[in-house]
Structure formats: C-alpha cells, structure tokens
PDB file of C-alpha atoms in Angstrom:
ATOM      1  CA  MET A   1     106.268 105.800  34.936  1.00  0.00           C
ATOM      2  CA  LYS A   2     106.610 109.294  36.274  1.00  0.00           C
ATOM      3  CA  HIS A   3     103.517 108.931  38.427  1.00  0.00           C
ATOM      4  CA  SER A   4     104.612 105.666  40.027  1.00  0.00           C
ATOM      5  CA  SER A   5     108.051 107.014  41.001  1.00  0.00           C
ATOM      6  CA  ARG A   6     106.355 110.066  42.477  1.00  0.00           C
ATOM      7  CA  ALA A   7     104.055 107.801  44.494  1.00  0.00           C
ATOM      8  CA  VAL A   8     107.086 105.868  45.756  1.00  0.00           C
ATOM      9  CA  ARG A   9     108.797 109.106  46.833  1.00  0.00           C
ATOM     10  CA  VAL A  10     105.649 110.336  48.601  1.00  0.00           C
ATOM     11  CA  SER A  11     105.256 106.975  50.336  1.00  0.00           C
ATOM     12  CA  ALA A  12     108.909 107.011  51.416  1.00  0.00           C
ATOM     13  CA  LEU A  13     108.557 110.556  52.723  1.00  0.00           C
ATOM     14  CA  CYS A  14     105.408 109.633  54.681  1.00  0.00           C
ATOM     15  CA  ALA A  15     107.166 106.590  56.152  1.00  0.00           C
ATOM     16  CA  ALA A  16     110.143 108.743  57.184  1.00  0.00           C
ATOM     17  CA  VAL A  17     107.897 111.332  58.852  1.00  0.00           C
ATOM     18  CA  LEU A  18     105.949 108.646  60.723  1.00  0.00           C
ATOM     19  CA  THR A  19     109.218 107.026  61.865  1.00  0.00           C
ATOM     20  CA  LEU A  20     110.519 110.359  63.181  1.00  0.00           C
ATOM     21  CA  VAL A  21     107.254 111.025  65.012  1.00  0.00           C
ATOM     22  CA  ALA A  22     107.334 107.557  66.596  1.00  0.00           C
ATOM     23  CA  CYS A  23     111.005 107.961  67.613  1.00  0.00           C
ATOM     24  CA  LYS A  24     110.346 111.392  69.119  1.00  0.00           C
ATOM     25  CA  ALA A  25     107.381 110.033  71.103  1.00  0.00           C
ATOM     26  CA  SER A  26     109.404 107.119  72.483  1.00  0.00           C
ATOM     27  CA  LEU A  27     112.302 109.420  73.393  1.00  0.00           C
ATOM     28  CA  THR A  28     109.851 111.755  75.105  1.00  0.00           C
ATOM     29  CA  ASP A  29     108.300 108.846  77.036  1.00  0.00           C
ATOM     30  CA  SER A  30     111.744 107.607  78.052  1.00  0.00           C
ATOM     31  CA  ALA A  31     112.840 111.084  79.167  1.00  0.00           C
ATOM     32  CA  PHE A  32     109.578 111.562  81.077  1.00  0.00           C
ATOM     33  CA  LYS A  33     109.956 108.230  82.883  1.00  0.00           C
ATOM     34  CA  THR A  34     113.591 108.943  83.787  1.00  0.00           C
ATOM     35  CA  ARG A  35     112.649 112.389  85.092  1.00  0.00           C
ATOM     36  CA  ALA A  36     109.642 111.033  87.027  1.00  0.00           C
ATOM     37  CA  GLU A  37     111.697 108.239  88.625  1.00  0.00           C
ATOM     38  CA  ALA A  38     114.372 110.732  89.727  1.00  0.00           C
ATOM     39  CA  HIS A  39     111.660 112.935  91.266  1.00  0.00           C
ATOM     40  CA  ILE A  40     110.099 109.985  93.127  1.00  0.00           C
ATOM     41  CA  ARG A  41     113.490 108.791  94.451  1.00  0.00           C
ATOM     42  CA  SER A  42     114.360 112.298  95.679  1.00  0.00           C
ATOM     43  CA  ASN A  43     110.959 113.023  97.244  1.00  0.00           C
ATOM     44  CA  ILE A  44     109.624 109.677  98.527  1.00  0.00           C
ATOM     45  CA  GLY A  45     109.562 111.053 102.098  1.00  0.00           C
ATOM     46  CA  GLU A  46     107.057 113.740 101.064  1.00  0.00           C
ATOM     47  CA  ILE A  47     105.137 111.509  98.648  1.00  0.00           C
ATOM     48  CA  SER A  48     104.542 108.653 101.108  1.00  0.00           C
ATOM     49  CA  THR A  49     101.500 108.738 103.373  1.00  0.00           C
ATOM     50  CA  ARG A  50     103.561 106.961 106.079  1.00  0.00           C
ATOM     51  CA  SER A  51     106.392 108.352 108.154  1.00  0.00           C
ATOM     52  CA  PRO A  52     109.700 106.503 108.479  1.00  0.00           C
ATOM     53  CA  VAL A  53     110.174 104.511 111.695  1.00  0.00           C
ATOM     54  CA  LEU A  54     112.284 106.229 114.379  1.00  0.00           C
ATOM     55  CA  GLY A  55     112.790 109.368 112.312  1.00  0.00           C
ATOM     56  CA  GLY A  56     114.736 107.580 109.568  1.00  0.00           C
ATOM     57  CA  THR A  57     114.510 108.270 105.865  1.00  0.00           C
ATOM     58  CA  PHE A  58     112.917 106.272 103.077  1.00  0.00           C
ATOM     59  CA  GLN A  59     114.941 104.800 100.211  1.00  0.00           C
ATOM     60  CA  VAL A  60     113.299 103.674  96.974  1.00  0.00           C
ATOM     61  CA  ARG A  61     114.243 100.092  96.073  1.00  0.00           C
ATOM     62  CA  THR A  62     112.342  99.696  92.788  1.00  0.00           C
ATOM     63  CA  ILE A  63     110.010 101.657  90.538  1.00  0.00           C
ATOM     64  CA  GLU A  64     107.910  99.668  88.078  1.00  0.00           C
ATOM     65  CA  TRP A  65     105.724 101.302  85.428  1.00  0.00           C
ATOM     66  CA  VAL A  66     102.276  99.693  85.547  1.00  0.00           C
ATOM     67  CA  ASP A  67     101.114 101.743  82.546  1.00  0.00           C
ATOM     68  CA  ASP A  68     102.080 105.034  80.878  1.00  0.00           C
ATOM     69  CA  ASP A  69     101.261 107.171  83.920  1.00  0.00           C
ATOM     70  CA  THR A  70     101.068 104.787  86.917  1.00  0.00           C
ATOM     71  CA  VAL A  71     104.010 103.503  88.961  1.00  0.00           C
ATOM     72  CA  ARG A  72     104.433 100.814  91.626  1.00  0.00           C
ATOM     73  CA  ILE A  73     107.054 101.880  94.174  1.00  0.00           C
ATOM     74  CA  VAL A  74     108.816  99.557  96.638  1.00  0.00           C
ATOM     75  CA  TYR A  75     110.591 101.545  99.357  1.00  0.00           C
ATOM     76  CA  ASP A  76     111.872 101.122 102.912  1.00  0.00           C
ATOM     77  CA  ASP A  77     113.514 102.904 105.817  1.00  0.00           C
ATOM     78  CA  GLY A  78     115.625  99.991 107.046  1.00  0.00           C
ATOM     79  CA  HIS A  79     112.868  98.872 109.448  1.00  0.00           C
ATOM     80  CA  ILE A  80     109.747  98.539 107.311  1.00  0.00           C
ATOM     81  CA  GLU A  81     109.156  97.906 103.620  1.00  0.00           C
ATOM     82  CA  LEU A  82     106.200  99.573 101.928  1.00  0.00           C
ATOM     83  CA  ILE A  83     104.670  99.186  98.489  1.00  0.00           C
ATOM     84  CA  GLY A  84     102.744 102.059  96.953  1.00  0.00           C
ATOM     85  CA  THR A  85     101.189 103.089  93.669  1.00  0.00           C
ATOM     86  CA  ALA A  86     100.804 106.576  92.247  1.00  0.00           C
ATOM     87  CA  ASP A  87      99.811 108.460  89.124  1.00  0.00           C
ATOM     88  CA  VAL A  88     102.600 110.542  87.591  1.00  0.00           C
ATOM     89  CA  ARG A  89     102.390 113.410  85.091  1.00  0.00           C
ATOM     90  CA  VAL A  90     104.051 116.729  84.298  1.00  0.00           C
ATOM     91  CA  ASN A  91     102.381 120.089  84.753  1.00  0.00           C
ATOM     92  CA  ASP A  92     101.039 122.099  81.811  1.00  0.00           C
ATOM     93  CA  ASP A  93     104.367 123.741  80.932  1.00  0.00           C
ATOM     94  CA  ASN A  94     106.376 120.508  81.466  1.00  0.00           C
ATOM     95  CA  ALA A  95     108.371 122.222  84.227  1.00  0.00           C
ATOM     96  CA  ALA A  96     107.487 119.953  87.164  1.00  0.00           C
ATOM     97  CA  VAL A  97     106.675 116.304  87.815  1.00  0.00           C
ATOM     98  CA  ILE A  98     103.392 115.847  89.708  1.00  0.00           C
ATOM     99  CA  VAL A  99     102.730 112.687  91.723  1.00  0.00           C
ATOM    100  CA  SER A 100      99.072 112.209  92.643  1.00  0.00           C
ATOM    101  CA  ARG A 101      96.705 109.580  94.016  1.00  0.00           C
ATOM    102  CA  PHE A 102      99.449 107.880  96.046  1.00  0.00           C
ATOM    103  CA  ARG A 103      98.281 104.893  98.048  1.00  0.00           C
ATOM    104  CA  ILE A 104      99.993 102.175 100.036  1.00  0.00           C
ATOM    105  CA  VAL A 105      99.090  98.637  98.969  1.00  0.00           C
ATOM    106  CA  THR A 106      99.890  95.184 100.342  1.00  0.00           C
ATOM    107  CA  ASP A 107     101.511  92.399  98.354  1.00  0.00           C
ATOM    108  CA  ASN A 108      98.112  91.204  97.127  1.00  0.00           C
ATOM    109  CA  ASP A 109      97.240  94.753  96.007  1.00  0.00           C
ATOM    110  CA  ASP A 110      94.595  95.454  98.681  1.00  0.00           C
ATOM    111  CA  ASP A 111      94.273  99.146  99.483  1.00  0.00           C
ATOM    112  CA  THR A 112      95.380  99.739 103.099  1.00  0.00           C
ATOM    113  CA  SER A 113      95.444 103.520 103.184  1.00  0.00           C
ATOM    114  CA  SER A 114      93.279 106.354 102.080  1.00  0.00           C
ATOM    115  CA  THR A 115      93.904 107.689  98.594  1.00  0.00           C
ATOM    116  CA  SER A 116      95.570 111.065  98.638  1.00  0.00           C
ATOM    117  CA  SER A 117      97.063 113.592  96.284  1.00  0.00           C
ATOM    118  CA  ARG A 118     100.629 114.406  97.302  1.00  0.00           C
ATOM    119  CA  SER A 119     102.472 117.558  96.313  1.00  0.00           C
ATOM    120  CA  GLY A 120     104.174 118.427  99.572  1.00  0.00           C
ATOM    121  CA  ALA A 121     101.089 118.070 101.775  1.00  0.00           C
ATOM    122  CA  SER A 122     101.473 116.896 105.371  1.00  0.00           C
ATOM    123  CA  LYS A 123     101.727 113.177 106.051  1.00  0.00           C
ATOM    124  CA  SER A 124      98.618 111.290 107.098  1.00  0.00           C
ATOM    125  CA  SER A 125      98.630 108.177 109.216  1.00  0.00           C
ATOM    126  CA  LEU A 126      97.820 104.704 107.969  1.00  0.00           C
ATOM    127  CA  GLN A 127      94.143 103.942 108.500  1.00  0.00           C
ATOM    128  CA  ARG A 128      92.748 100.524 109.416  1.00  0.00           C
ATOM    129  CA  SER A 129      89.313  98.996 109.533  1.00  0.00           C
ATOM    130  CA  ASP A 130      87.576  98.757 112.919  1.00  0.00           C
ATOM    131  CA  SER A 131      85.601  95.686 111.863  1.00  0.00           C
ATOM    132  CA  SER A 132      88.453  93.280 111.108  1.00  0.00           C
ATOM    133  CA  SER A 133      91.741  92.174 112.588  1.00  0.00           C
ATOM    134  CA  SER A 134      94.773  94.314 111.842  1.00  0.00           C
ATOM    135  CA  THR A 135      96.729  93.994 108.648  1.00  0.00           C
ATOM    136  CA  SER A 136     100.259  95.313 108.539  1.00  0.00           C
ATOM    137  CA  SER A 137     101.492  96.820 105.280  1.00  0.00           C
ATOM    138  CA  VAL A 138     104.452  94.446 105.549  1.00  0.00           C
ATOM    139  CA  SER A 139     102.867  91.163 106.594  1.00  0.00           C
ATOM    140  CA  SER A 140      99.549  89.847 107.831  1.00  0.00           C
ATOM    141  CA  ARG A 141      99.343  88.540 111.406  1.00  0.00           C
ATOM    142  CA  SER A 142      96.819  88.349 114.218  1.00  0.00           C
ATOM    143  CA  GLY A 143      96.783  91.269 116.645  1.00  0.00           C
ATOM    144  CA  ALA A 144      97.749  91.396 120.298  1.00  0.00           C
ATOM    145  CA  GLY A 145      95.123  90.539 122.917  1.00  0.00           C
ATOM    146  CA  ALA A 146      93.945  92.563 125.933  1.00  0.00           C
ATOM    147  CA  GLY A 147      96.843  93.450 128.246  1.00  0.00           C
ATOM    148  CA  GLU A 148      99.489  92.467 125.676  1.00  0.00           C
ATOM    149  CA  PHE A 149     102.229  94.682 124.205  1.00  0.00           C
ATOM    150  CA  CYS A 150     101.336  96.753 121.117  1.00  0.00           C
ATOM    151  CA  GLY A 151     102.927  99.416 118.931  1.00  0.00           C
ATOM    152  CA  GLY A 152     106.683  99.757 119.078  1.00  0.00           C
ATOM    153  CA  ILE A 153     109.094  99.470 116.180  1.00  0.00           C
ATOM    154  CA  ALA A 154     107.314  96.360 114.906  1.00  0.00           C
ATOM    155  CA  GLY A 155     103.982  98.221 114.776  1.00  0.00           C
ATOM    156  CA  ILE A 156     102.098  95.449 116.595  1.00  0.00           C
ATOM    157  CA  MET A 157      98.368  96.111 116.322  1.00  0.00           C
ATOM    158  CA  CYS A 158      95.671  95.137 118.816  1.00  0.00           C
ATOM    159  CA  ASP A 159      92.878  92.669 118.044  1.00  0.00           C
ATOM    160  CA  SER A 160      89.555  94.060 116.839  1.00  0.00           C
ATOM    161  CA  GLY A 161      87.719  95.950 119.590  1.00  0.00           C
ATOM    162  CA  LEU A 162      90.966  96.867 121.382  1.00  0.00           C
ATOM    163  CA  THR A 163      93.119  99.973 121.106  1.00  0.00           C
ATOM    164  CA  CYS A 164      96.768 100.522 121.921  1.00  0.00           C
ATOM    165  CA  ASP A 165      97.147 102.675 125.048  1.00  0.00           C
ATOM    166  CA  TYR A 166     100.500 104.460 124.840  1.00  0.00           C
ATOM    167  CA  ASP A 167     102.046 105.520 128.130  1.00  0.00           C
ATOM    168  CA  GLY A 168     104.990 107.839 128.653  1.00  0.00           C
ATOM    169  CA  THR A 169     106.665 110.470 126.583  1.00  0.00           C
ATOM    170  CA  TYR A 170     107.913 108.167 123.849  1.00  0.00           C
ATOM    171  CA  PRO A 171     104.956 106.421 122.165  1.00  0.00           C
ATOM    172  CA  ASP A 172     107.373 104.638 119.774  1.00  0.00           C
ATOM    173  CA  ALA A 173     108.333 102.450 122.739  1.00  0.00           C
ATOM    174  CA  GLY A 174     104.870 100.861 122.642  1.00  0.00           C
ATOM    175  CA  GLY A 175     101.877 100.392 124.889  1.00  0.00           C
ATOM    176  CA  THR A 176      99.282  97.903 126.101  1.00  0.00           C
ATOM    177  CA  CYS A 177      96.109  96.700 124.358  1.00  0.00           C
ATOM    178  CA  VAL A 178      92.976  97.853 126.222  1.00  0.00           C
ATOM    179  CA  GLU A 179      89.252  97.618 125.468  1.00  0.00           C
ATOM    180  CA  SER A 180      87.970 100.485 123.327  1.00  0.00           C
TER     181      SER A 180
END
C-alpha cells in the first residue's frame, strides 16, 4: 500500500510540474506576441519596403499570427492598403524584437516585392516584372497605354514595354507612358 500511494504522489507531482511548464510556455508566447505586435505597430514605417503616399504615415489595421514566428500585417496610410508578411523573433538576450524577411503580398498571396531583412535599413521601392502587365499591391488592373497618364497618387502603371516618364519637380503628380 505504501508503494502505491508513493506512486500516486510522484505522478501528481510530475503532472503539476508539467502543468506549470506548459502554463509558463503559453504565458511566454502570449507576452512575446504582445511585445512583437507593439513593436510592429510602432515601427511599421521602418519595417515596410514601401513608403507612404504623399509623405503620410502608415497605420497597422490588423496583425494575424500565421504560425509561432510569422505574422501577416494589414496596414495603410489613408491612400493605399498594403498586406505584408514577416518573421518575428527576439534577439539572444530577449532585449529586442527583430522583424526579418518582410515582404509585401497581394490578396492571393503572390509575392510582389523583393524579400528583405528590416532592422532600420533604408526603404526599397516596389519591384515589378518587365514581362507582364502591372499588378498593384492593392488591386489588379490593366496598365495605361502609350501617351496616357501614369503614376500619381493612384500609382497607375504603364502597360508592358512602356515606362512612366515623370516631368517636373514633383513626380508624385504623375507622368506620361512612353516606349522603353
């Protein structure tokens, strides 16, 4: 009888230890996610590979955890809405949140920008394929033809084989599609 009660006590102790370990891990995960989300919301302007339109600022609308270390971020500047994914972790001494491999994706999860590691590096521009018609990160539409308006706040792209020729001091105002 003594042995069976000892086995019960050992089993209960093991169960208690495992429960505490599981609770600590889930609290740590929750704290990490809260800390990471706060970092992303505060630093989306530096994390994003796109610049806000007309010198505005980005605001994060939603952050969704795809898995334990990958987030899907929906953010906008009041003119354009962007969707990006990134890997998130903390540095070796748990002092700082590190966001890496940020990329802008479209609604159907096609990669529309180069993959980059962001920790305060300079912004890079959105890249597009020269062999297909333009695809906006907001919506898909055909590009402007030769001699038509391009650029501007709406970010109107030219058809394949054409480039946007910006005139004047303010390229945000737009330009005209010309042959490359």
